[in-house]
Short mmCIF file of C-alpha atoms in Angstrom, two decimals:
data_model
loop_
_atom_site.label_atom_id
_atom_site.label_comp_id
_atom_site.label_asym_id
_atom_site.label_seq_id
_atom_site.Cartn_x
_atom_site.Cartn_y
_atom_site.Cartn_z
CA MET A 1 32.79 38.03 15.56
CA ALA A 2 31.97 39.54 12.17
CA MET A 3 31.17 36.88 9.57
CA THR A 4 31.34 39.27 6.68
CA THR A 5 33.09 42.43 5.72
CA SER A 6 31.25 45.59 4.96
CA ALA A 7 31.26 44.72 1.24
CA SER A 8 27.90 43.93 -0.31
CA THR A 9 26.64 40.36 0.00
CA SER A 10 24.22 40.75 -2.86
CA LYS A 11 24.05 38.08 -5.54
CA GLU A 12 25.30 40.60 -8.08
CA SER A 13 28.38 41.48 -6.07
CA ILE A 14 29.14 37.81 -5.51
CA LEU A 15 28.85 37.07 -9.22
CA LYS A 16 31.13 40.04 -9.93
CA LEU A 17 33.76 38.46 -7.71
CA LEU A 18 33.34 35.09 -9.38
CA GLU A 19 33.79 36.71 -12.79
CA THR A 20 37.44 37.25 -11.83
CA ILE A 21 38.02 33.49 -12.04
CA ILE A 22 39.08 32.60 -15.57
CA ASP A 23 39.22 29.14 -17.12
CA PRO A 24 42.70 29.14 -18.70
CA GLU A 25 41.72 26.70 -21.46
CA THR A 26 38.99 28.92 -22.88
CA GLY A 27 39.96 32.35 -21.49
CA ILE A 28 36.35 32.81 -20.29
CA ASN A 29 35.33 33.43 -16.68
CA ILE A 30 33.32 30.76 -14.85
CA VAL A 31 30.18 32.91 -14.67
CA ASP A 32 30.06 33.56 -18.41
CA MET A 33 30.84 29.88 -18.98
CA GLY A 34 27.58 29.08 -17.21
CA LEU A 35 29.16 27.05 -14.42
CA ILE A 36 27.38 28.94 -11.63
CA TYR A 37 23.88 27.46 -11.32
CA GLU A 38 22.68 29.04 -8.09
CA VAL A 39 23.85 31.70 -5.64
CA THR A 40 22.02 32.07 -2.33
CA PRO A 41 23.68 34.76 -0.23
CA SER A 42 22.91 36.15 3.15
CA ASN A 43 24.83 38.40 5.49
CA GLU A 44 26.23 35.39 7.36
CA GLU A 45 26.88 32.81 4.63
CA VAL A 46 26.59 31.97 0.97
CA PHE A 47 25.55 28.80 -0.81
CA ILE A 48 26.69 28.25 -4.39
CA LYS A 49 25.66 25.39 -6.60
CA MET A 50 27.83 24.92 -9.66
CA GLY A 51 28.59 22.55 -12.46
CA MET A 52 31.73 21.45 -14.30
CA THR A 53 31.93 20.88 -18.04
CA SER A 54 33.44 17.43 -17.49
CA ALA A 55 33.64 14.92 -14.63
CA ALA A 56 37.12 14.02 -15.90
CA CYS A 57 38.46 17.53 -15.39
CA PRO A 58 40.98 17.79 -12.53
CA MET A 59 40.46 21.56 -12.25
CA GLY A 60 37.48 21.28 -9.89
CA ASP A 61 39.34 21.66 -6.61
CA LEU A 62 41.45 24.49 -7.97
CA ILE A 63 38.42 26.41 -9.19
CA ILE A 64 36.68 25.97 -5.83
CA GLU A 65 39.82 27.14 -4.05
CA ASP A 66 39.92 30.23 -6.26
CA MET A 67 36.23 30.85 -5.53
CA ASN A 68 36.84 30.58 -1.78
CA ARG A 69 39.70 33.04 -2.06
CA ALA A 70 37.63 35.51 -4.06
CA LEU A 71 34.66 35.21 -1.72
CA SER A 72 36.83 35.58 1.39
CA THR A 73 36.91 39.29 0.61
CA ILE A 74 33.25 39.27 1.69
CA TYR A 75 32.88 36.18 3.89
CA VAL A 76 35.85 36.28 6.24
CA THR A 77 34.90 32.98 7.93
CA PRO A 78 35.76 30.10 5.53
CA ASN A 79 33.08 27.69 6.73
CA LYS A 80 30.40 30.21 5.77
CA ILE A 81 31.13 29.60 2.09
CA ASP A 82 29.32 26.46 0.93
CA ILE A 83 30.05 25.34 -2.64
CA GLU A 84 28.35 22.29 -4.09
CA VAL A 85 29.40 20.77 -7.42
CA THR A 86 26.73 18.89 -9.31
CA PHE A 87 26.25 17.16 -12.65
CA ASN A 88 22.51 17.39 -12.35
CA PRO A 89 21.79 19.06 -14.61
CA PRO A 90 24.91 18.46 -16.70
CA TRP A 91 26.51 21.58 -18.17
CA GLU A 92 25.51 22.44 -21.69
CA PRO A 93 26.41 25.31 -24.05
CA SER A 94 23.05 27.07 -23.60
CA MET A 95 24.15 27.93 -20.05
CA MET A 96 26.88 30.24 -21.37
CA SER A 97 26.27 33.98 -21.33
CA GLU A 98 25.52 35.84 -24.55
CA ALA A 99 29.01 37.32 -24.48
CA ALA A 100 30.62 33.89 -24.20
CA ARG A 101 28.42 32.42 -26.90
CA LYS A 102 29.33 35.29 -29.21
CA GLU A 103 33.02 34.68 -28.44
CA PHE A 104 32.64 31.11 -29.63
CA GLY A 105 30.70 31.98 -32.75
CA TRP A 106 27.11 31.18 -31.78
CA MET B 1 45.31 30.18 -0.23
CA HIS B 2 46.94 27.46 -2.32
CA SER B 3 48.82 24.78 -0.39
CA ILE B 4 51.20 22.39 -2.10
CA SER B 5 49.73 18.92 -2.34
CA ARG B 6 52.68 17.06 -0.88
CA TYR B 7 50.94 13.69 -0.77
CA ARG B 8 50.76 13.69 -4.58
CA ILE B 9 54.52 14.14 -4.94
CA PRO B 10 55.22 10.37 -4.48
CA PHE B 11 53.15 9.75 -7.62
CA VAL B 12 54.99 12.37 -9.66
CA VAL B 13 58.50 11.19 -8.75
CA PRO B 14 58.29 7.72 -10.42
CA ALA B 15 56.70 9.33 -13.48
CA MET B 16 59.56 11.81 -13.80
CA LEU B 17 62.12 9.03 -13.34
CA CYS B 18 60.41 7.13 -16.15
CA LEU B 19 60.56 10.24 -18.30
CA ALA B 20 64.27 10.56 -17.58
CA GLY B 21 64.75 6.88 -18.37
CA GLY B 22 62.70 7.29 -21.52
CA VAL B 23 64.88 10.17 -22.67
CA LEU B 24 68.10 8.25 -21.99
CA THR B 25 66.89 5.06 -23.69
CA GLY B 26 65.70 7.17 -26.59
CA LEU B 27 69.16 8.63 -27.00
CA VAL B 28 70.70 5.16 -26.88
CA ARG B 29 68.27 3.93 -29.55
CA ALA B 30 69.20 6.87 -31.75
CA GLY B 31 72.86 5.92 -31.51
CA THR B 32 74.08 8.44 -28.93
CA ASN B 33 76.96 7.24 -26.80
CA LEU B 34 76.13 7.60 -23.13
CA PRO B 35 78.15 6.73 -20.02
CA GLU B 36 77.60 3.13 -19.03
CA GLN B 37 75.81 4.14 -15.84
CA LEU B 38 73.14 5.94 -17.92
CA SER B 39 72.75 3.26 -20.59
CA PHE B 40 69.52 1.47 -19.74
CA ASN B 41 68.19 -1.33 -21.88
CA ALA B 42 67.04 0.65 -24.92
CA ALA B 43 64.30 -1.88 -25.67
CA ILE B 44 62.21 -0.57 -22.77
CA HIS B 45 62.09 2.96 -24.21
CA SER B 46 58.48 2.95 -25.47
CA ILE B 47 57.08 1.25 -22.35
CA LEU B 48 58.89 3.72 -20.08
CA VAL B 49 57.48 6.68 -21.94
CA ILE B 50 53.95 5.46 -22.77
CA SER B 51 53.04 3.58 -19.63
CA GLY B 52 55.64 4.62 -17.07
CA PHE B 53 55.47 8.35 -17.65
CA PHE B 54 52.28 9.19 -19.52
CA GLY B 55 50.22 6.41 -17.94
CA THR B 56 51.19 7.50 -14.43
CA VAL B 57 50.57 11.24 -14.91
CA ILE B 58 47.24 10.64 -16.66
CA GLY B 59 46.28 8.22 -13.89
CA LEU B 60 47.12 10.86 -11.31
CA GLU B 61 45.15 13.49 -13.21
CA ARG B 62 42.10 11.17 -13.41
CA ALA B 63 42.37 10.37 -9.69
CA VAL B 64 42.38 14.07 -8.84
CA ALA B 65 39.30 14.57 -11.02
CA THR B 66 37.34 11.79 -9.25
CA GLN B 67 38.04 13.30 -5.81
CA ARG B 68 38.22 9.78 -4.39
CA LEU B 69 41.13 7.93 -2.82
CA TRP B 70 40.92 4.53 -4.52
CA PRO B 71 41.65 5.83 -8.08
CA TYR B 72 45.13 6.76 -6.83
CA LEU B 73 45.86 3.01 -7.06
CA ALA B 74 46.19 3.52 -10.81
CA PRO B 75 49.21 5.86 -10.72
CA LEU B 76 50.54 3.94 -7.71
CA PHE B 77 50.72 0.65 -9.61
CA SER B 78 51.93 2.17 -12.88
CA GLY B 79 54.54 4.23 -11.01
CA LEU B 80 55.79 1.09 -9.25
CA ALA B 81 55.83 -0.71 -12.60
CA GLY B 82 57.95 2.06 -14.07
CA LEU B 83 60.40 1.86 -11.18
CA ALA B 84 60.54 -1.94 -11.54
CA LEU B 85 61.31 -1.47 -15.23
CA LEU B 86 64.13 0.98 -14.47
CA LEU B 87 65.54 -1.44 -11.91
CA ALA B 88 65.48 -4.22 -14.54
CA LEU B 89 63.21 -6.44 -12.45
CA ASP B 90 61.42 -9.42 -13.97
CA LEU B 91 59.22 -8.20 -16.82
CA THR B 92 56.38 -10.47 -15.64
CA VAL B 93 56.26 -8.38 -12.45
CA VAL B 94 56.38 -5.18 -14.51
CA SER B 95 53.56 -6.25 -16.83
CA LEU B 96 51.46 -7.38 -13.85
CA LEU B 97 51.88 -4.00 -12.15
CA PHE B 98 51.01 -2.12 -15.36
CA THR B 99 47.98 -4.37 -15.82
CA LEU B 100 46.81 -3.65 -12.29
CA GLY B 101 47.41 0.07 -12.79
CA SER B 102 45.47 0.17 -16.04
CA LEU B 103 42.66 -1.91 -14.49
CA CYS B 104 42.31 0.66 -11.70
CA PHE B 105 42.42 3.36 -14.34
CA VAL B 106 39.56 1.72 -16.25
CA LEU B 107 37.51 1.55 -13.04
CA ALA B 108 38.21 5.24 -12.38
CA SER B 109 37.13 6.02 -15.95
CA ILE B 110 33.90 4.04 -15.41
CA HIS B 111 33.31 6.14 -12.29
CA VAL B 112 33.77 9.30 -14.36
CA TYR B 113 31.41 8.02 -17.07
CA LYS B 114 28.69 7.12 -14.56
CA LYS B 115 28.95 10.61 -13.05
CA HIS B 116 28.48 12.24 -16.46
CA PRO B 117 27.50 9.77 -19.21
CA ALA B 118 28.58 11.76 -22.25
CA THR B 119 30.28 10.77 -25.52
CA HIS B 120 33.60 12.27 -24.52
CA ALA B 121 33.59 10.31 -21.25
CA MET B 122 32.93 7.12 -23.22
CA VAL B 123 35.92 7.87 -25.46
CA LEU B 124 38.09 8.33 -22.36
CA LEU B 125 36.82 4.97 -21.09
CA LEU B 126 37.58 3.27 -24.41
CA ALA B 127 41.06 4.76 -24.34
CA ALA B 128 41.60 3.37 -20.85
CA ALA B 129 40.33 -0.03 -21.99
CA LEU B 130 42.89 -0.09 -24.81
CA TRP B 131 45.68 0.47 -22.31
CA LEU B 132 44.36 -2.36 -20.15
CA ILE B 133 44.05 -4.70 -23.13
CA GLY B 134 47.58 -3.95 -24.26
CA ASN B 135 49.05 -4.55 -20.81
CA SER B 136 47.00 -7.72 -20.41
CA LEU B 137 48.27 -9.06 -23.73
CA TRP B 138 51.81 -8.33 -22.61
CA LEU B 139 51.20 -10.19 -19.34
CA LEU B 140 49.69 -13.18 -21.11
CA GLN B 141 52.06 -13.37 -24.09
CA GLY B 142 55.29 -12.36 -22.37
CA THR B 143 56.29 -9.83 -25.01
CA PHE B 144 55.48 -6.11 -24.94
CA TRP B 145 55.69 -5.26 -28.66
CA THR B 146 52.02 -6.15 -29.12
CA SER B 147 51.08 -3.68 -26.37
CA ILE B 148 52.74 -0.65 -27.94
CA PRO B 149 50.00 0.30 -30.45
CA TYR B 150 47.46 -0.11 -27.62
CA GLY B 151 49.51 2.24 -25.44
CA LEU B 152 49.86 4.79 -28.22
CA SER B 153 46.14 4.72 -29.00
CA PHE B 154 45.35 5.00 -25.29
CA LEU B 155 47.19 8.32 -25.28
CA VAL B 156 45.82 9.56 -28.60
CA LEU B 157 42.20 8.75 -27.73
CA THR B 158 42.56 10.22 -24.23
CA ILE B 159 43.52 13.52 -25.81
CA ALA B 160 40.78 13.11 -28.42
CA GLY B 161 38.14 12.57 -25.73
CA GLU B 162 39.25 15.63 -23.81
CA ARG B 163 39.21 17.74 -26.97
CA LEU B 164 35.76 16.47 -27.93
CA GLU B 165 34.51 17.66 -24.56
CA LEU B 166 35.76 21.18 -25.26
CA THR B 167 34.24 21.36 -28.74
CA ARG B 168 30.87 21.64 -27.00
CA PHE B 169 31.69 25.33 -26.52
CA LEU B 170 31.32 25.78 -30.27
CA PRO B 171 28.14 25.64 -32.36
CA PRO B 172 27.71 22.03 -33.46
CA LYS B 173 28.67 21.29 -37.05
CA PRO B 174 26.60 18.82 -39.08
CA PHE B 175 27.94 15.26 -38.89
CA SER B 176 31.04 16.29 -36.89
CA LYS B 177 30.13 13.97 -34.03
CA ILE B 178 29.35 11.09 -36.37
CA PHE B 179 32.69 11.54 -38.13
CA PHE B 180 34.43 11.62 -34.76
CA ILE B 181 32.80 8.38 -33.63
CA ALA B 182 33.71 6.73 -36.94
CA ILE B 183 37.33 7.85 -36.51
CA VAL B 184 37.47 6.47 -32.97
CA PHE B 185 36.13 3.16 -34.28
CA LEU B 186 38.76 3.15 -37.03
CA ILE B 187 41.54 3.81 -34.51
CA ILE B 188 40.35 0.95 -32.31
CA VAL B 189 40.23 -1.46 -35.27
CA GLY B 190 43.60 -0.20 -36.49
CA THR B 191 45.07 -0.71 -33.03
CA ILE B 192 43.90 -4.32 -32.91
CA LEU B 193 45.27 -5.02 -36.39
CA SER B 194 48.60 -3.37 -35.53
CA GLY B 195 48.78 -5.42 -32.36
CA PHE B 196 48.27 -8.65 -34.32
CA ASN B 197 51.24 -7.90 -36.59
CA GLY B 198 53.54 -6.66 -33.81
CA PHE B 199 53.31 -2.99 -34.79
CA ILE B 200 54.98 -3.65 -38.14
CA HIS B 201 52.20 -2.81 -40.61
CA ASN B 202 50.00 -0.01 -39.31
CA THR B 203 48.14 1.39 -42.30
CA TRP B 204 44.65 1.42 -40.81
CA LEU B 205 45.93 2.79 -37.52
CA GLY B 206 47.87 5.49 -39.36
CA ILE B 207 44.82 6.43 -41.41
CA GLY B 208 42.81 6.64 -38.20
CA TYR B 209 45.35 8.95 -36.57
CA ALA B 210 45.56 11.13 -39.69
CA ALA B 211 41.77 11.36 -39.89
CA LEU B 212 41.61 12.36 -36.24
CA ALA B 213 44.20 15.07 -36.87
CA ILE B 214 42.13 16.48 -39.74
CA TRP B 215 39.00 16.42 -37.57
CA LEU B 216 40.81 18.26 -34.77
CA LEU B 217 42.31 20.84 -37.12
CA ARG B 218 38.83 21.47 -38.51
CA PHE B 219 36.64 21.41 -35.38
CA ASP B 220 38.77 22.05 -32.30
CA ILE B 221 38.19 25.09 -30.10
CA ALA B 222 41.87 26.02 -30.51
CA ARG B 223 41.02 27.66 -33.85
CA ARG B 224 39.18 30.32 -31.79
CA THR B 225 41.21 30.47 -28.63
CA ILE B 226 44.44 31.16 -30.52
CA ARG B 227 43.11 34.70 -30.92
CA GLN B 228 43.33 35.22 -27.18
CA SER B 229 46.46 35.96 -25.20
CA GLY B 230 48.71 34.53 -22.51
CA VAL B 231 48.33 30.91 -21.50
CA THR B 232 45.11 30.46 -23.51
CA ARG B 233 46.89 31.34 -26.75
CA PHE B 234 49.89 29.21 -25.75
CA VAL B 235 47.64 26.18 -25.26
CA ALA B 236 46.05 26.78 -28.66
CA VAL B 237 49.45 27.08 -30.38
CA CYS B 238 50.55 23.80 -28.83
CA LEU B 239 47.30 22.10 -29.83
CA LEU B 240 47.30 23.21 -33.45
CA SER B 241 50.96 22.37 -33.99
CA GLY B 242 50.35 19.05 -32.28
CA TYR B 243 47.46 18.22 -34.60
CA ALA B 244 49.71 18.90 -37.60
CA TRP B 245 52.27 16.45 -36.23
CA LEU B 246 49.54 13.85 -35.58
CA LEU B 247 48.62 14.13 -39.26
CA VAL B 248 52.25 13.73 -40.33
CA GLY B 249 52.79 10.86 -37.92
CA GLY B 250 49.64 9.08 -38.99
CA LEU B 251 50.61 9.26 -42.65
CA LEU B 252 54.13 8.03 -41.91
CA LEU B 253 52.76 5.00 -40.05
CA THR B 254 50.84 3.85 -43.11
CA ASP B 255 52.25 1.72 -45.94
CA LEU B 256 50.87 4.33 -48.35
CA ILE B 257 54.12 6.28 -48.12
CA THR B 258 57.52 4.66 -48.54
CA LEU B 259 60.54 6.51 -47.23
CA GLY B 260 63.77 5.18 -45.78
CA VAL B 261 64.49 3.00 -42.79
CA PHE B 262 63.63 5.79 -40.34
CA GLN B 263 60.06 6.29 -41.55
CA ARG B 264 58.41 4.47 -38.68
CA ASP B 265 60.71 6.14 -36.16
CA ALA B 266 59.71 9.55 -37.53
CA GLY B 267 56.05 8.56 -37.51
CA ILE B 268 56.03 7.33 -33.92
CA HIS B 269 57.94 10.36 -32.65
CA SER B 270 55.81 12.80 -34.62
CA ILE B 271 52.90 11.39 -32.62
CA ALA B 272 54.61 10.80 -29.27
CA LEU B 273 56.55 14.06 -29.17
CA GLY B 274 55.07 16.35 -31.79
CA PHE B 275 51.51 15.60 -30.70
CA ILE B 276 51.32 13.97 -27.26
CA PHE B 277 54.24 15.64 -25.48
CA THR B 278 53.30 19.00 -26.99
CA MET B 279 49.90 18.55 -25.32
CA VAL B 280 51.77 18.08 -22.04
CA ILE B 281 53.80 21.24 -22.59
CA GLY B 282 50.68 23.22 -23.48
CA HIS B 283 48.63 22.07 -20.54
CA ALA B 284 51.33 21.95 -17.87
CA PRO B 285 50.68 25.56 -16.74
CA ILE B 286 47.02 24.53 -16.22
CA ILE B 287 47.10 20.91 -15.06
CA PHE B 288 50.19 21.03 -12.86
CA PRO B 289 48.63 23.64 -10.54
CA ALA B 290 45.39 21.63 -10.46
CA VAL B 291 47.20 18.42 -9.50
CA MET B 292 49.97 19.75 -7.26
CA ARG B 293 48.05 22.76 -5.89
CA VAL B 294 50.89 25.17 -6.54
CA PRO B 295 50.28 28.17 -8.79
CA ILE B 296 52.43 28.35 -11.90
CA PRO B 297 52.44 31.82 -13.41
CA PHE B 298 52.50 31.52 -17.17
CA SER B 299 55.57 32.87 -18.96
CA ILE B 300 56.66 33.06 -22.58
CA ILE B 301 59.68 30.96 -21.61
CA PHE B 302 57.39 27.96 -22.11
CA TYR B 303 57.66 28.63 -25.85
CA ILE B 304 61.33 27.56 -25.67
CA PRO B 305 60.72 23.83 -25.10
CA LEU B 306 57.86 23.97 -27.61
CA LEU B 307 60.14 25.34 -30.32
CA LEU B 308 62.82 22.79 -29.46
CA ILE B 309 60.32 19.94 -29.74
CA GLU B 310 59.26 21.26 -33.16
CA LEU B 311 62.90 21.38 -34.25
CA GLY B 312 63.73 17.93 -32.92
CA VAL B 313 60.74 16.25 -34.56
CA SER B 314 61.46 18.11 -37.81
CA LEU B 315 65.00 16.73 -37.78
CA ARG B 316 63.61 13.21 -37.36
CA LEU B 317 61.28 13.84 -40.30
CA CYS B 318 64.25 14.96 -42.40
CA ALA B 319 66.10 11.84 -41.26
CA ALA B 320 63.24 9.74 -42.63
CA PHE B 321 63.34 11.47 -46.02
CA LEU B 322 67.13 11.28 -46.28
CA SER B 323 67.69 7.99 -44.39
CA SER B 324 70.21 9.90 -42.32
CA THR B 325 71.49 8.38 -39.09
CA THR B 326 73.10 11.71 -38.18
CA LEU B 327 69.87 13.68 -38.50
CA ARG B 328 67.98 11.05 -36.53
CA GLU B 329 70.49 11.26 -33.68
CA ALA B 330 70.47 15.06 -33.86
CA GLY B 331 66.68 15.00 -33.60
CA ALA B 332 66.86 12.74 -30.56
CA VAL B 333 69.39 15.01 -28.86
CA VAL B 334 67.35 18.15 -29.58
CA ASN B 335 64.22 16.44 -28.24
CA ALA B 336 66.09 15.43 -25.08
CA VAL B 337 67.19 19.05 -24.64
CA ALA B 338 63.58 20.15 -25.24
CA ILE B 339 62.28 17.90 -22.47
CA LEU B 340 65.02 19.09 -20.12
CA ALA B 341 64.17 22.70 -21.01
CA PHE B 342 60.52 22.01 -20.27
CA ILE B 343 61.33 20.57 -16.84
CA LEU B 344 63.55 23.56 -16.04
CA CYS B 345 60.88 26.05 -17.17
CA LEU B 346 58.33 24.23 -15.03
CA LEU B 347 60.60 24.21 -11.98
CA TRP B 348 61.45 27.89 -12.46
CA GLN B 349 57.80 28.86 -12.62
CA VAL B 350 56.94 26.57 -9.70
CA ARG B 351 59.59 28.44 -7.70
CA LEU B 352 57.84 31.72 -8.52
CA GLY B 353 54.50 30.16 -7.64
CA VAL B 354 55.72 28.82 -4.29
CA ARG B 355 57.23 32.21 -3.54
CA SER B 356 53.84 33.80 -4.19
CA ILE B 357 52.27 31.44 -1.61
CA LYS B 358 54.83 32.34 1.03
CA ASN B 359 54.82 36.06 0.27
CA PRO B 360 51.33 36.83 -1.03
CA HIS B 361 51.79 40.57 -0.72
CA ASP B 362 54.95 40.68 -2.93
#
């Protein structure tokens, strides 16, 4: 059974997919926000380590669900997408992309 | 694919019933004649709204954020308390349930703080503690008027903590954090003083709220995000208008201004509706999907309840200036219509969202 589609499983292509997920409060995608700490892809599975800006935010599950949906275009088998949320290290503004920082006036 | 979180519906239902009860009791307090079957004891209005509705939905939101089961005890207890209040059960039972709910909420907030020990998380914890203190005082003293400023500050500081968290996206401004901490301290002191005098004289609390409003208008991320479009702009519009009403409400709560008999009414509702409920309207398209796991496509129809809230609170402000019973009642009716419009907009967009789950290729 094919675990992936023929689409590229490169880190860049995965990040491109994740850039489609927008935080509605800020209007910035989760990659530019600096929430994606680590992406380890292979042809069979992908491991993503990410942060959240706040432990009190209820959006975590929704964001992960959106990520799973986006990544299912590459990884057709759901249990091959492993997403870990961590607060170590805690998110900080320096993790944002240059584009995001410019948007917020840095 | 999104799936509706049906097990969270039992927490939402009591909250919505409390909101309905809060609207009806608010109309009665403003002098509107309602059918006898809809005329609840108007004295429970503030408790229904602050603890029954807001307390339960915030408790549910915090439970979802913790991704644990036990924090759901918070909205469970406060939802039951709200139902007990609507059923006119013994107020000792009601205050005990609210105390238990707010205790669970404090524990959930401690869990959040330990996960990410940041200033904003501490503010959220302090806000939760105020709610617990207010409910505990009610339980011990047998009267809930002392608890109202604690409940109001619980809501105001919860929003403040969440907004502080988002200001981290912006370059830090000198002394902004120190000012914020000082304002939080002032609000806490003002809350305690207001509690002591039964929410009659609230100058320090009002100054604290007004100062917070100025801080938010100056430093909040909404000043930037209003330039965006769609739901992001909508949230920013709600936030900035809400901060203006927090400023107005804070000033009206002080003894520095002397208007007519409806001054305090206008002040409380500027804060409760103009600020707090506007936050709910603004964030509903974001938080409701996160909590109930059903997508809500944003639509400009959400501006309708926002504009109605603005109109209703403005009428109450005019009532304060003119000591007009008619304007006060008109404001209450318009606000009731605004809340109904908000519920209808939400349900309409939920319908579209559910349809998108069932027919993803449409």
